[in-house]
XYZ file of C-alpha atoms in Angstrom:
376
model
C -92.786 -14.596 110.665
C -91.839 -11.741 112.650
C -90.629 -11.962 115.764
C -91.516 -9.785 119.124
C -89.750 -6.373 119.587
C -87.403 -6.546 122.577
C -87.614 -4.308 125.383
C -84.145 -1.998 124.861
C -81.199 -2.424 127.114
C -81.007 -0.320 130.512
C -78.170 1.737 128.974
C -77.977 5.338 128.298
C -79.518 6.319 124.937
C -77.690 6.379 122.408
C -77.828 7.212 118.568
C -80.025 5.120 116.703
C -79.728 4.616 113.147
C -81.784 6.231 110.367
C -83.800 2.592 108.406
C -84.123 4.647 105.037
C -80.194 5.769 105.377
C -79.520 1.881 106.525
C -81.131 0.946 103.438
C -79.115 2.677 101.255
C -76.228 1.339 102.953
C -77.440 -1.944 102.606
C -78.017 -1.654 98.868
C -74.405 -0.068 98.417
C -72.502 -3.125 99.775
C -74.619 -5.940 98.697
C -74.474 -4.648 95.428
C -70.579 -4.337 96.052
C -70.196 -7.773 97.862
C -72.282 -9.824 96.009
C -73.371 -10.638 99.455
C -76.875 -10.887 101.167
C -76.611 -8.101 103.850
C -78.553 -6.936 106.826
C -78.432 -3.959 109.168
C -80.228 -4.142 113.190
C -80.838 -1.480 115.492
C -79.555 -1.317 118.804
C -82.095 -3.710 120.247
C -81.731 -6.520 117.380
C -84.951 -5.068 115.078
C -84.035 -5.957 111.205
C -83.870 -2.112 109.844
C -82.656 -2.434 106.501
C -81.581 -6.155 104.290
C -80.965 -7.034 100.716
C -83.830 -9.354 101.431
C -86.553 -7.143 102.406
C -88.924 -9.184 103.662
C -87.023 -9.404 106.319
C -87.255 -6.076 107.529
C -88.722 -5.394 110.944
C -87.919 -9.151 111.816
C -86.374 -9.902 115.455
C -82.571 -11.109 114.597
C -82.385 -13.221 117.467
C -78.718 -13.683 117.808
C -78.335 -9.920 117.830
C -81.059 -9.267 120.120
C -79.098 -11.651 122.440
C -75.828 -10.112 122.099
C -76.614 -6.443 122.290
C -79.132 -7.060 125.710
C -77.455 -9.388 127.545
C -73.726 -10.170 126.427
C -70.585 -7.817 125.649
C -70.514 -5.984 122.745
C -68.966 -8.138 120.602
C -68.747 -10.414 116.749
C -70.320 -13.477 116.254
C -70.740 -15.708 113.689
C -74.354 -17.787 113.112
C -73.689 -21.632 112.317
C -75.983 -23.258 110.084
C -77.440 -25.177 113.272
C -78.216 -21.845 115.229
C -80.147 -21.044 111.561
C -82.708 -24.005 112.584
C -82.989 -22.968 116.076
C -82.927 -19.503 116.137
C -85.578 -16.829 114.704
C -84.870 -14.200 112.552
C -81.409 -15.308 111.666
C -78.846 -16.448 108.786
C -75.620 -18.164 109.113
C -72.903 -15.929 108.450
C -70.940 -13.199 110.174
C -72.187 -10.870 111.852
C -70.463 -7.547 113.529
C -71.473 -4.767 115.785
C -71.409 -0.656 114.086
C -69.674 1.253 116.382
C -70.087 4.840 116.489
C -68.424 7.938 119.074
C -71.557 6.953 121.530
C -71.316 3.503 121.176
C -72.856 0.855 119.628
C -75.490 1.391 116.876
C -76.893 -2.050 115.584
C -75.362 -4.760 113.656
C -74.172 -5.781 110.429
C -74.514 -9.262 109.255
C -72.994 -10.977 105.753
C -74.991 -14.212 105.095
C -72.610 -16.981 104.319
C -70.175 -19.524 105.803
C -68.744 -17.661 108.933
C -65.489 -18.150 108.453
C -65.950 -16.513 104.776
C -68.189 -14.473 105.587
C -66.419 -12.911 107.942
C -63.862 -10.266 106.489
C -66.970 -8.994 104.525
C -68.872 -8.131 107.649
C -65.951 -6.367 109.035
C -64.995 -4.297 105.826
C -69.364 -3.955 105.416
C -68.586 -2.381 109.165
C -65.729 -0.487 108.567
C -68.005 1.063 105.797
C -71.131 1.886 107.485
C -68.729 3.397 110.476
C -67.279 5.237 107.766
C -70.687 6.493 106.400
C -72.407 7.252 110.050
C -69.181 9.511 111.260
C -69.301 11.304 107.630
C -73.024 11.950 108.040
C -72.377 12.916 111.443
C -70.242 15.393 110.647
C -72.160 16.647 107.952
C -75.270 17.129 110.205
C -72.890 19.133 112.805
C -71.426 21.651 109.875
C -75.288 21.974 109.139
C -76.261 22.798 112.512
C -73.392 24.956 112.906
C -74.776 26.936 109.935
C -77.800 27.089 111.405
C -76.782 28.721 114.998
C -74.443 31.135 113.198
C -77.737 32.060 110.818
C -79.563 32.409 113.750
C -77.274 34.099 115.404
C -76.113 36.737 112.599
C -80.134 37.225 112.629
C -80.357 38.159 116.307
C -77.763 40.435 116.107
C -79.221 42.487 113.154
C -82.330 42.411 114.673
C -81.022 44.098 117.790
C -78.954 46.396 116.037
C -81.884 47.253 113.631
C -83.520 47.569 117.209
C -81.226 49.610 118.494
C -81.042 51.927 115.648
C -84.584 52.705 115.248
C -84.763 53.638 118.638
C -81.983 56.004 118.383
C -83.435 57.217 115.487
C -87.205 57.653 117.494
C -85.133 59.663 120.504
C -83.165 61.828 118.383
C -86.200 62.646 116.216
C -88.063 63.646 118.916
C -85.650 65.930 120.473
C -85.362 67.375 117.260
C -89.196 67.484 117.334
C -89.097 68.799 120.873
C -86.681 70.708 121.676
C -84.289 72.146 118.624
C -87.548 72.366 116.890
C -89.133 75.156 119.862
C -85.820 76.652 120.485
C -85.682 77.767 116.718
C -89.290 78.767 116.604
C -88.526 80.856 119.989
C -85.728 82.672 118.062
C -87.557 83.350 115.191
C -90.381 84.855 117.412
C -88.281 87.036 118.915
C -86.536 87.867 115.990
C -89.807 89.191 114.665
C -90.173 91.011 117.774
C -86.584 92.548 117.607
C -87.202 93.750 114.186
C -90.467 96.102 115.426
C -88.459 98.046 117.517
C -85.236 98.747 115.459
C -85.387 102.402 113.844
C -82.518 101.457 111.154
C -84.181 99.893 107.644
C -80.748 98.323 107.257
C -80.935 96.726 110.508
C -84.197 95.732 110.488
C -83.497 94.134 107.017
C -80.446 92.043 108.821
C -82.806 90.826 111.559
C -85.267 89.585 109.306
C -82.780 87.815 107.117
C -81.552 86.247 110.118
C -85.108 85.273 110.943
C -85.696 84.075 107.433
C -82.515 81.862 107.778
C -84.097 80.458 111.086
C -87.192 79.705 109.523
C -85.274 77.845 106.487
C -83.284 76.139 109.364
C -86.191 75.133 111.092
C -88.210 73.304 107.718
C -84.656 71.478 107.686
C -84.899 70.054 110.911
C -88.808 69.438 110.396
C -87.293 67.468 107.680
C -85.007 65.609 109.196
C -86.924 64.748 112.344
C -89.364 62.901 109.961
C -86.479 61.182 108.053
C -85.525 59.609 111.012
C -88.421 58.592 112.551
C -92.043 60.118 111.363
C -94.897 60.522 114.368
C -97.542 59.258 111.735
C -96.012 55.738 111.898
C -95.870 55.471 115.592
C -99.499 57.459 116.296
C -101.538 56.590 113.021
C -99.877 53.779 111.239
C -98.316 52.500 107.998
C -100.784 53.945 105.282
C -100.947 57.622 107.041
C -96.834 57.560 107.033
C -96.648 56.558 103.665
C -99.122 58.702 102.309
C -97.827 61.724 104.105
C -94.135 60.446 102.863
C -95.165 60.512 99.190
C -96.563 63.492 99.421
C -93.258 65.461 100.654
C -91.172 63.404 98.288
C -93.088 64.332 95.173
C -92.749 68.127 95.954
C -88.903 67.974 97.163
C -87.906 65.876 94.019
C -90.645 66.891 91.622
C -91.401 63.271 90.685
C -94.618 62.023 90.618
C -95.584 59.398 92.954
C -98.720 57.346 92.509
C -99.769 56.014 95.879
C -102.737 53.243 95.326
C -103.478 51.500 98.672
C -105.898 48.105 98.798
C -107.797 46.123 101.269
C -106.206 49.053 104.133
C -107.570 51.622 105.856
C -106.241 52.801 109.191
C -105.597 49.098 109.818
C -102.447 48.222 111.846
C -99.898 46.063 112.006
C -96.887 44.711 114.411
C -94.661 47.518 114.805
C -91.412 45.584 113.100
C -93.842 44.895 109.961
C -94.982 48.651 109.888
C -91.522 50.196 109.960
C -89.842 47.714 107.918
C -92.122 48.515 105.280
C -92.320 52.166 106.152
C -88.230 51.834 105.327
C -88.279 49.605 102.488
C -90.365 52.640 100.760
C -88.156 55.294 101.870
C -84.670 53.521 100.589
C -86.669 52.721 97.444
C -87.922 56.291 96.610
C -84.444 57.472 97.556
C -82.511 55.505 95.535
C -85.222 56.457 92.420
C -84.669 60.193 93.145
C -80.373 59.472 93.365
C -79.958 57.056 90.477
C -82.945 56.253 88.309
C -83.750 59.449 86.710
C -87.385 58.596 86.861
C -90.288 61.025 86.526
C -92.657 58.631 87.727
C -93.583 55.818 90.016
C -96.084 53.737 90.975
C -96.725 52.542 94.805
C -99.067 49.589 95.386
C -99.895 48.633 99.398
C -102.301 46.111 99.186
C -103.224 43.562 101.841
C -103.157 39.949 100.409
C -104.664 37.128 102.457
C -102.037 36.837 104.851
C -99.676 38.862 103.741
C -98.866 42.721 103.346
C -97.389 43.006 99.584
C -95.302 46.591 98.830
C -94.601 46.950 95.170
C -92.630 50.110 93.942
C -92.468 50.164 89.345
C -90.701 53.808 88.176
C -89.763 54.795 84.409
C -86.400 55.257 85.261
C -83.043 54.487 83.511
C -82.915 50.804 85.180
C -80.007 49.055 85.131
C -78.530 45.235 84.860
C -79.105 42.586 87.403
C -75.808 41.765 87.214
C -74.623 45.228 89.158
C -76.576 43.528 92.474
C -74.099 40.357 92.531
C -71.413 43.851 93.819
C -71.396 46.095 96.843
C -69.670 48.753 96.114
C -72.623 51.383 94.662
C -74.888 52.392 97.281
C -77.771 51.334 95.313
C -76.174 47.723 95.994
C -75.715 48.728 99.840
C -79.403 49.811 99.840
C -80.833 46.994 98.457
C -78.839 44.503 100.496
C -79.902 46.365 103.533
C -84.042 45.812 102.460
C -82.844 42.048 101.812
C -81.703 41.560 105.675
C -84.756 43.371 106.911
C -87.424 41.841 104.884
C -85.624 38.555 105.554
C -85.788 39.092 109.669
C -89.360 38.510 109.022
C -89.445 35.430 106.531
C -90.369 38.224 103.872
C -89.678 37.417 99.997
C -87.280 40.231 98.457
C -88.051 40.192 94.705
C -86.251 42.958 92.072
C -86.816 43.365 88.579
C -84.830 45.752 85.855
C -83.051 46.093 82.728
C -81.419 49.063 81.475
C -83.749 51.531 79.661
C -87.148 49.610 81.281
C -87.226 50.967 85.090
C -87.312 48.759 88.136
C -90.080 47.037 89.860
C -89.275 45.860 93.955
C -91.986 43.907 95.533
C -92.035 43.176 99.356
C -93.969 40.036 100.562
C -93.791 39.802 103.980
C -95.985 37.326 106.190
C -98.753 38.574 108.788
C -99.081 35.160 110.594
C -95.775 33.672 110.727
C -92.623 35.701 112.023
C -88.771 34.264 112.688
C -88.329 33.714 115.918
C -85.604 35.726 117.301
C -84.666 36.949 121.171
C -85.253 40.511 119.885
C -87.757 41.835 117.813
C -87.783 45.478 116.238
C -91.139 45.857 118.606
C -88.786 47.093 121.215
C -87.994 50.299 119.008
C -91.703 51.267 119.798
């Protein structure tokens, strides 16, 4: 019969001890004892025993010695068997861990035999509790340094795309009018020369300005397009295509589903926006493709990008390197789709193309102390 739970000792809180991992413990040195075996909790509660119908039993002597007396061994005689609940003679000796005591381990048996057991059954569990102890700080370690490696891409993705947004629109704003102010008045200049030859230089010069100006046009939307911040993902992209197909003379099928002018957080929108832009590039550098197909489709909860071209491909193998800058490209979508608890997938083999599909998540986001929002 199981005995009443005992109110827990007015100490400071303290590790208490997993029953499943007891348990296991439990099994381990029974089995290597030949020994019945039973683990308590830091208030006397039977967590874990070879006999397991005595699990969640009140071992009395225990109880008694973790609430009231020093931490300390005891043994059970085979008269404190009869008069006590919950409890076996045998040996019986307190876990100790870094914080203190943890529960009890008890070797049924004659104490004085007994006894040795209960110590090395201690020594064992100590063992176990200051391994998995460790184990659980390496893992949170990981986990902070994760975390931490995320924050600081995030901010320095953060950083960079607004960089990227003020240099764009100076470019935009103010290279862009100086240049059309020159070519104005080179226009102008060129009326009122008598000289063929001259005017012929000034209009060169002019034409030059003109080419100039296209090449900052073109760089201004490299590095951060108006479309994406004033209209939205599907405009960008659309407009992107469309430049990219005439500059490369590859043609770009752009299908969009379940979108409109619908948008999104800005760190989805611009991820995705750049995830297209390094994919396209890297087509026009390496693949020698003449075609590819763009799907942006809305999925439930979920925007999906896929990119397939009828390129050259090439072997999985060449992503487990960094050294190409397809490699550095692709490793670069990887960190940014995974800022967002996106799934990265890439598919090719040499002579088939490539496929890349984005997955990333509408309703759940990693939870960072930055997010790319600020770059808006």
């Amino acid at each position: 019969m199981a005995g009443r739970r005992l109110p827990p000792s007015p100490v400071t809180k303290i590790m208490e001890l997993d029953p499943r991992f007891a348990q296991s413990l439990v099994d381990i040195v029974a089995a290597e004892l030949n020994k019945n075996v039973n683990i308590t909790d830091n208030h006397g509660v039977i967590i874990a025993s070879f006999s397991k119908e005595r699990v969640s039993h009140i071992h009395e002597a225990a109880a008694r010695m973790l609430i009231s007396g020093p931490i300390r061994e005891f043994s059970v005689t085979a008269e404190q068997e009869m008069q006590l609940k919950g409890v076996r003679q045998g040996f019986n000796v307190p876990i100790m861990t870094g914080a203190g005591c943890v529960g009890v381990i008890g070797v049924s048996g004659a104490p004085d035999t007994a006894a040795p057991y209960a110590r090395l059954a201690a020594k064992f569990v100590e063992a176990a509790l200051e391994s998995n102890a460790r184990q659980e700080k390496l893992v949170r370690a990981l986990k902070e340094k994760e975390e931490l490696q995320s924050i600081l891409l995030n901010k320095m993705i953060s950083v960079q795309e607004e960089e990227r947004k003020k240099i764009s629109r100076e470019l935009h704003d103010e290279t862009s009018q100086a240049l059309t102010s020159i070519i104005v008045g080179l226009r102008v200049l060129s009326e009122h020369v008598h000289s063929e030859s001259e005017r012929e230089k000034i209009l060169a010069m002019r034409d030059l300005a003109v080419k100039t100006l296209e090449d900052v046009h073109h760089l201004a939307v490299q590095l951060r397009p108006a479309l994406l911040d004033d209209l939205g993902l599907v405009a960008a992209a659309q407009k992107y295509v469309e430049n990219y197909s005439r500059q490369y003379s590859i043609t770009v099928d752009l299908n969009v589903v379940n979108l409109s002018r619908q948008r999104f957080l800005p760190e989805i929108e611009i991820t995705l926006y750049r995830i297209l832009q390094e994919a396209l590039t890297n087509i026009a550098k390496h693949a020698k493709a003449t075609q590819v197909r763009v799907l942006l489709k809305k999925q439930r909860d979920k925007l999906v990008l896929t990119i397939k071209d009828n390129g050259i491909g090439f072997d999985d193998d060449i992503l487990n390197g960094v050294g190409s800058d397809t490699c550095l490209g692709i490793h670069g979508m990887h960190e940014r789709i995974a800022l967002l608890s996106g799934e990265f997938y890439i598919d090719s083999a040499p002579g088939k193309g490539t496929v890349i599909t984005v997955e990333i998540p509408l309703d759940r986001r990693k939870k960072t102390e930055s997010g790319l929002g600020q770059a808006h």
